[in-house]
PDB file of C-alpha atoms in Angstrom:
ATOM      1  CA  MET A   1     -40.253   1.489  83.405  1.00  0.00           C
ATOM      2  CA  THR A   2     -41.415   5.070  83.690  1.00  0.00           C
ATOM      3  CA  THR A   3     -44.943   5.949  84.770  1.00  0.00           C
ATOM      4  CA  PHE A   4     -46.667   9.200  83.903  1.00  0.00           C
ATOM      5  CA  VAL A   5     -49.197  10.802  86.201  1.00  0.00           C
ATOM      6  CA  LYS A   6     -52.177  12.236  84.325  1.00  0.00           C
ATOM      7  CA  GLY A   7     -53.668  15.536  85.507  1.00  0.00           C
ATOM      8  CA  TYR A   8     -52.795  19.189  85.926  1.00  0.00           C
ATOM      9  CA  SER A   9     -50.069  20.680  87.985  1.00  0.00           C
ATOM     10  CA  LEU A  10     -50.738  23.472  90.445  1.00  0.00           C
ATOM     11  CA  ILE A  11     -49.054  25.972  88.124  1.00  0.00           C
ATOM     12  CA  GLU A  12     -51.246  24.961  85.152  1.00  0.00           C
ATOM     13  CA  LEU A  13     -54.377  25.273  87.303  1.00  0.00           C
ATOM     14  CA  ALA A  14     -53.345  28.724  88.556  1.00  0.00           C
ATOM     15  CA  CYS A  15     -52.680  29.926  84.988  1.00  0.00           C
ATOM     16  CA  ALA A  16     -56.082  28.633  83.806  1.00  0.00           C
ATOM     17  CA  LEU A  17     -57.878  30.379  86.690  1.00  0.00           C
ATOM     18  CA  ALA A  18     -56.015  33.640  86.058  1.00  0.00           C
ATOM     19  CA  LEU A  19     -56.904  33.529  82.370  1.00  0.00           C
ATOM     20  CA  GLY A  20     -60.557  32.785  83.222  1.00  0.00           C
ATOM     21  CA  GLY A  21     -60.613  35.761  85.607  1.00  0.00           C
ATOM     22  CA  VAL A  22     -59.319  38.099  82.894  1.00  0.00           C
ATOM     23  CA  VAL A  23     -61.995  36.872  80.461  1.00  0.00           C
ATOM     24  CA  VAL A  24     -64.763  37.418  83.050  1.00  0.00           C
ATOM     25  CA  ALA A  25     -63.441  40.889  83.898  1.00  0.00           C
ATOM     26  CA  LEU A  26     -63.499  41.864  80.220  1.00  0.00           C
ATOM     27  CA  ALA A  27     -66.982  40.422  79.609  1.00  0.00           C
ATOM     28  CA  ALA A  28     -68.743  41.865  82.696  1.00  0.00           C
ATOM     29  CA  PRO A  29     -69.293  45.419  81.330  1.00  0.00           C
ATOM     30  CA  SER A  30     -70.697  44.024  78.085  1.00  0.00           C
ATOM     31  CA  MET A  31     -73.088  41.766  79.987  1.00  0.00           C
ATOM     32  CA  GLN A  32     -74.236  44.708  82.118  1.00  0.00           C
ATOM     33  CA  ARG A  33     -74.900  46.784  78.994  1.00  0.00           C
ATOM     34  CA  LEU A  34     -76.769  43.844  77.442  1.00  0.00           C
ATOM     35  CA  ALA A  35     -79.014  43.536  80.515  1.00  0.00           C
ATOM     36  CA  GLN A  36     -79.626  47.297  80.498  1.00  0.00           C
ATOM     37  CA  ASP A  37     -80.537  47.202  76.817  1.00  0.00           C
ATOM     38  CA  ALA A  38     -82.930  44.301  77.426  1.00  0.00           C
ATOM     39  CA  VAL A  39     -84.815  46.361  80.051  1.00  0.00           C
ATOM     40  CA  ALA A  40     -85.115  49.307  77.639  1.00  0.00           C
ATOM     41  CA  VAL A  41     -86.310  47.090  74.774  1.00  0.00           C
ATOM     42  CA  ALA A  42     -88.908  45.358  76.964  1.00  0.00           C
ATOM     43  CA  ALA A  43     -90.267  48.698  78.237  1.00  0.00           C
ATOM     44  CA  HIS A  44     -90.286  50.121  74.697  1.00  0.00           C
ATOM     45  CA  ASN A  45     -92.232  47.135  73.359  1.00  0.00           C
ATOM     46  CA  GLY A  46     -94.641  47.251  76.303  1.00  0.00           C
ATOM     47  CA  LEU A  47     -95.349  50.947  75.769  1.00  0.00           C
ATOM     48  CA  ARG A  48     -95.936  50.459  72.037  1.00  0.00           C
ATOM     49  CA  ALA A  49     -98.293  47.559  72.781  1.00  0.00           C
ATOM     50  CA  ALA A  50    -100.192  49.713  75.300  1.00  0.00           C
ATOM     51  CA  ILE A  51    -100.595  52.525  72.760  1.00  0.00           C
ATOM     52  CA  ALA A  52    -101.886  50.090  70.126  1.00  0.00           C
ATOM     53  CA  PHE A  53    -104.224  48.498  72.683  1.00  0.00           C
ATOM     54  CA  ALA A  54    -105.668  51.871  73.772  1.00  0.00           C
ATOM     55  CA  ARG A  55    -106.218  53.010  70.192  1.00  0.00           C
ATOM     56  CA  ASN A  56    -107.810  49.702  69.219  1.00  0.00           C
ATOM     57  CA  GLN A  57    -110.112  49.701  72.254  1.00  0.00           C
ATOM     58  CA  ALA A  58    -111.216  53.278  71.558  1.00  0.00           C
ATOM     59  CA  ALA A  59    -112.324  52.312  68.048  1.00  0.00           C
ATOM     60  CA  GLN A  60    -113.781  48.971  69.122  1.00  0.00           C
ATOM     61  CA  LEU A  61    -115.771  50.322  72.070  1.00  0.00           C
ATOM     62  CA  ALA A  62    -116.643  53.591  70.259  1.00  0.00           C
ATOM     63  CA  THR A  63    -115.666  55.597  73.332  1.00  0.00           C
ATOM     64  CA  PRO A  64    -112.609  57.677  74.259  1.00  0.00           C
ATOM     65  CA  VAL A  65    -109.780  55.662  75.831  1.00  0.00           C
ATOM     66  CA  SER A  66    -106.808  57.140  77.693  1.00  0.00           C
ATOM     67  CA  LEU A  67    -103.367  55.900  78.591  1.00  0.00           C
ATOM     68  CA  CYS A  68    -101.662  57.387  81.655  1.00  0.00           C
ATOM     69  CA  ALA A  69     -98.918  56.737  84.201  1.00  0.00           C
ATOM     70  CA  SER A  70    -100.092  54.777  87.216  1.00  0.00           C
ATOM     71  CA  ALA A  71     -98.187  53.513  90.212  1.00  0.00           C
ATOM     72  CA  ASP A  72    -101.098  51.452  91.603  1.00  0.00           C
ATOM     73  CA  GLY A  73    -102.721  50.163  88.391  1.00  0.00           C
ATOM     74  CA  ARG A  74    -106.082  51.783  89.259  1.00  0.00           C
ATOM     75  CA  ASP A  75    -105.708  55.561  89.013  1.00  0.00           C
ATOM     76  CA  CYS A  76    -103.715  58.050  86.964  1.00  0.00           C
ATOM     77  CA  ASP A  77    -100.852  59.647  88.811  1.00  0.00           C
ATOM     78  CA  ALA A  78     -99.506  62.768  87.090  1.00  0.00           C
ATOM     79  CA  ALA A  79     -96.579  62.858  89.531  1.00  0.00           C
ATOM     80  CA  ALA A  80     -95.633  59.220  88.841  1.00  0.00           C
ATOM     81  CA  ASP A  81     -92.774  58.411  86.549  1.00  0.00           C
ATOM     82  CA  TRP A  82     -93.985  56.217  83.684  1.00  0.00           C
ATOM     83  CA  SER A  83     -91.398  53.653  84.791  1.00  0.00           C
ATOM     84  CA  ALA A  84     -93.787  52.793  87.658  1.00  0.00           C
ATOM     85  CA  GLY A  85     -96.346  51.502  85.142  1.00  0.00           C
ATOM     86  CA  TRP A  86     -99.335  52.667  83.125  1.00  0.00           C
ATOM     87  CA  ILE A  87    -103.020  51.946  82.555  1.00  0.00           C
ATOM     88  CA  ALA A  88    -105.523  52.127  79.693  1.00  0.00           C
ATOM     89  CA  PHE A  89    -109.079  53.076  80.640  1.00  0.00           C
ATOM     90  CA  THR A  90    -112.356  54.203  79.102  1.00  0.00           C
ATOM     91  CA  ASP A  91    -112.413  57.972  79.450  1.00  0.00           C
ATOM     92  CA  GLY A  92    -116.001  59.146  79.104  1.00  0.00           C
ATOM     93  CA  GLY A  93    -116.034  61.440  82.141  1.00  0.00           C
ATOM     94  CA  ILE A  94    -113.325  63.871  83.173  1.00  0.00           C
ATOM     95  CA  ALA A  95    -110.633  63.743  80.485  1.00  0.00           C
ATOM     96  CA  GLY A  96    -107.437  62.044  81.633  1.00  0.00           C
ATOM     97  CA  ALA A  97    -108.768  60.933  85.040  1.00  0.00           C
ATOM     98  CA  VAL A  98    -110.289  57.639  86.127  1.00  0.00           C
ATOM     99  CA  ASP A  99    -113.658  58.610  87.614  1.00  0.00           C
ATOM    100  CA  GLY A 100    -116.936  56.827  88.415  1.00  0.00           C
ATOM    101  CA  THR A 101    -117.986  56.419  84.784  1.00  0.00           C
ATOM    102  CA  ASP A 102    -114.643  54.973  83.624  1.00  0.00           C
ATOM    103  CA  ARG A 103    -113.363  51.414  83.587  1.00  0.00           C
ATOM    104  CA  VAL A 104    -109.708  50.343  83.688  1.00  0.00           C
ATOM    105  CA  LEU A 105    -109.198  48.110  80.666  1.00  0.00           C
ATOM    106  CA  ARG A 106    -105.669  46.989  81.372  1.00  0.00           C
ATOM    107  CA  ALA A 107    -102.683  47.783  83.584  1.00  0.00           C
ATOM    108  CA  TRP A 108     -99.007  47.342  82.729  1.00  0.00           C
ATOM    109  CA  SER A 109     -96.215  47.206  85.243  1.00  0.00           C
ATOM    110  CA  GLY A 110     -93.288  49.385  84.324  1.00  0.00           C
ATOM    111  CA  PRO A 111     -89.600  48.595  84.372  1.00  0.00           C
ATOM    112  CA  GLN A 112     -87.570  49.110  87.500  1.00  0.00           C
ATOM    113  CA  ARG A 113     -87.059  52.796  88.268  1.00  0.00           C
ATOM    114  CA  GLU A 114     -83.490  52.051  89.295  1.00  0.00           C
ATOM    115  CA  ARG A 115     -82.701  50.921  85.738  1.00  0.00           C
ATOM    116  CA  LEU A 116     -84.775  53.100  83.389  1.00  0.00           C
ATOM    117  CA  THR A 117     -86.597  56.442  83.318  1.00  0.00           C
ATOM    118  CA  ILE A 118     -89.537  57.150  81.042  1.00  0.00           C
ATOM    119  CA  GLU A 119     -90.406  60.779  80.349  1.00  0.00           C
ATOM    120  CA  ILE A 120     -93.415  62.042  78.390  1.00  0.00           C
ATOM    121  CA  GLU A 121     -93.582  65.183  76.261  1.00  0.00           C
ATOM    122  CA  GLY A 122     -96.452  66.773  74.409  1.00  0.00           C
ATOM    123  CA  ASN A 123    -100.080  66.243  75.301  1.00  0.00           C
ATOM    124  CA  GLY A 124    -100.094  66.661  79.088  1.00  0.00           C
ATOM    125  CA  SER A 125     -99.462  63.639  81.266  1.00  0.00           C
ATOM    126  CA  GLY A 126    -100.946  60.953  79.027  1.00  0.00           C
ATOM    127  CA  LEU A 127    -102.481  60.033  75.710  1.00  0.00           C
ATOM    128  CA  ARG A 128    -106.192  60.088  74.900  1.00  0.00           C
ATOM    129  CA  PHE A 129    -107.822  58.555  71.821  1.00  0.00           C
ATOM    130  CA  SER A 130    -111.235  59.524  70.412  1.00  0.00           C
ATOM    131  CA  ALA A 131    -113.913  56.953  69.590  1.00  0.00           C
ATOM    132  CA  ARG A 132    -112.437  56.911  66.070  1.00  0.00           C
ATOM    133  CA  GLY A 133    -108.913  56.112  67.301  1.00  0.00           C
ATOM    134  CA  LEU A 134    -107.429  59.569  66.753  1.00  0.00           C
ATOM    135  CA  PRO A 135    -105.432  61.417  69.430  1.00  0.00           C
ATOM    136  CA  LEU A 136    -107.309  64.039  71.430  1.00  0.00           C
ATOM    137  CA  PRO A 137    -107.219  66.981  71.270  1.00  0.00           C
ATOM    138  CA  ALA A 138    -107.175  66.937  67.461  1.00  0.00           C
ATOM    139  CA  GLY A 139    -103.685  67.395  66.074  1.00  0.00           C
ATOM    140  CA  ALA A 140    -101.969  66.480  69.352  1.00  0.00           C
ATOM    141  CA  THR A 141     -98.629  64.676  69.363  1.00  0.00           C
ATOM    142  CA  THR A 142     -97.139  62.753  72.256  1.00  0.00           C
ATOM    143  CA  SER A 143     -93.620  61.406  72.727  1.00  0.00           C
ATOM    144  CA  TRP A 144     -91.895  59.260  75.335  1.00  0.00           C
ATOM    145  CA  THR A 145     -88.166  58.989  75.955  1.00  0.00           C
ATOM    146  CA  LEU A 146     -86.928  55.781  77.590  1.00  0.00           C
ATOM    147  CA  ARG A 147     -83.455  56.347  79.028  1.00  0.00           C
ATOM    148  CA  PRO A 148     -81.325  53.860  80.982  1.00  0.00           C
ATOM    149  CA  ILE A 149     -80.040  55.257  84.293  1.00  0.00           C
ATOM    150  CA  GLU A 150     -76.468  54.403  83.300  1.00  0.00           C
ATOM    151  CA  CYS A 151     -76.443  56.116  79.912  1.00  0.00           C
ATOM    152  CA  PRO A 152     -73.054  57.495  78.802  1.00  0.00           C
ATOM    153  CA  ALA A 153     -73.281  60.712  76.780  1.00  0.00           C
ATOM    154  CA  GLY A 154     -73.319  60.020  73.053  1.00  0.00           C
ATOM    155  CA  GLU A 155     -74.163  56.330  73.492  1.00  0.00           C
ATOM    156  CA  PRO A 156     -77.232  55.376  71.370  1.00  0.00           C
ATOM    157  CA  ALA A 157     -78.974  53.656  74.290  1.00  0.00           C
ATOM    158  CA  SER A 158     -82.124  55.804  74.608  1.00  0.00           C
ATOM    159  CA  ARG A 159     -85.324  54.915  72.824  1.00  0.00           C
ATOM    160  CA  GLU A 160     -88.132  57.211  71.748  1.00  0.00           C
ATOM    161  CA  VAL A 161     -91.778  56.499  70.960  1.00  0.00           C
ATOM    162  CA  HIS A 162     -93.729  59.148  69.015  1.00  0.00           C
ATOM    163  CA  VAL A 163     -97.478  59.271  68.345  1.00  0.00           C
ATOM    164  CA  ASN A 164     -98.343  61.655  65.515  1.00  0.00           C
ATOM    165  CA  PRO A 165    -101.659  63.522  64.999  1.00  0.00           C
ATOM    166  CA  SER A 166    -103.117  60.621  62.998  1.00  0.00           C
ATOM    167  CA  GLY A 167    -102.356  58.158  65.819  1.00  0.00           C
ATOM    168  CA  ALA A 168     -99.517  56.382  64.021  1.00  0.00           C
ATOM    169  CA  VAL A 169     -96.645  55.253  66.235  1.00  0.00           C
ATOM    170  CA  ARG A 170     -92.993  55.693  65.283  1.00  0.00           C
ATOM    171  CA  SER A 171     -89.929  54.541  67.216  1.00  0.00           C
ATOM    172  CA  ALA A 172     -86.355  55.770  67.128  1.00  0.00           C
ATOM    173  CA  ARG A 173     -83.080  55.311  68.951  1.00  0.00           C
ATOM    174  CA  SER A 174     -81.335  58.377  70.256  1.00  0.00           C
ATOM    175  CA  ALA A 175     -78.064  59.257  71.891  1.00  0.00           C
ATOM    176  CA  CYS A 176     -77.882  59.796  75.616  1.00  0.00           C
ATOM    177  CA  SER A 177     -77.297  63.361  76.731  1.00  0.00           C
TER     178      SER A 177
END
């Protein structure tokens, strides 16, 4: 009578491990890109929410409200990259600066600087809304570009947020340069 031993031979196990290693090696770059994209999407959504919050608070409180880059969550820092974070504050005193008459309404932590850069263009170093919810100065536009650190040229991995003169927010994807 013949008996059969159930299980895997050493050769079958080695082949399965080799095949698994090839699959992991092929999937790793895609997973890295997915994680990078998740950071950009989270920062994009956070920035849009901050803009909407600042505009809403300006109209609700009937006072100017500003949004600016802030590394410490208490003061504006013109030299800080927006990836360090940002704050919304009542801006009744010196425009664009948190002074004695202002109150920080909310602070957002930014994404990791090692993974994403956020650059602002347009109206100085931040965004200021009037008591009616319109960007100040009148007719001003502001744009942010959120770019992953590892961004191959031509790859549509960058995101842009634009605030037009009426205060409406528009988003777009753009190619890395």
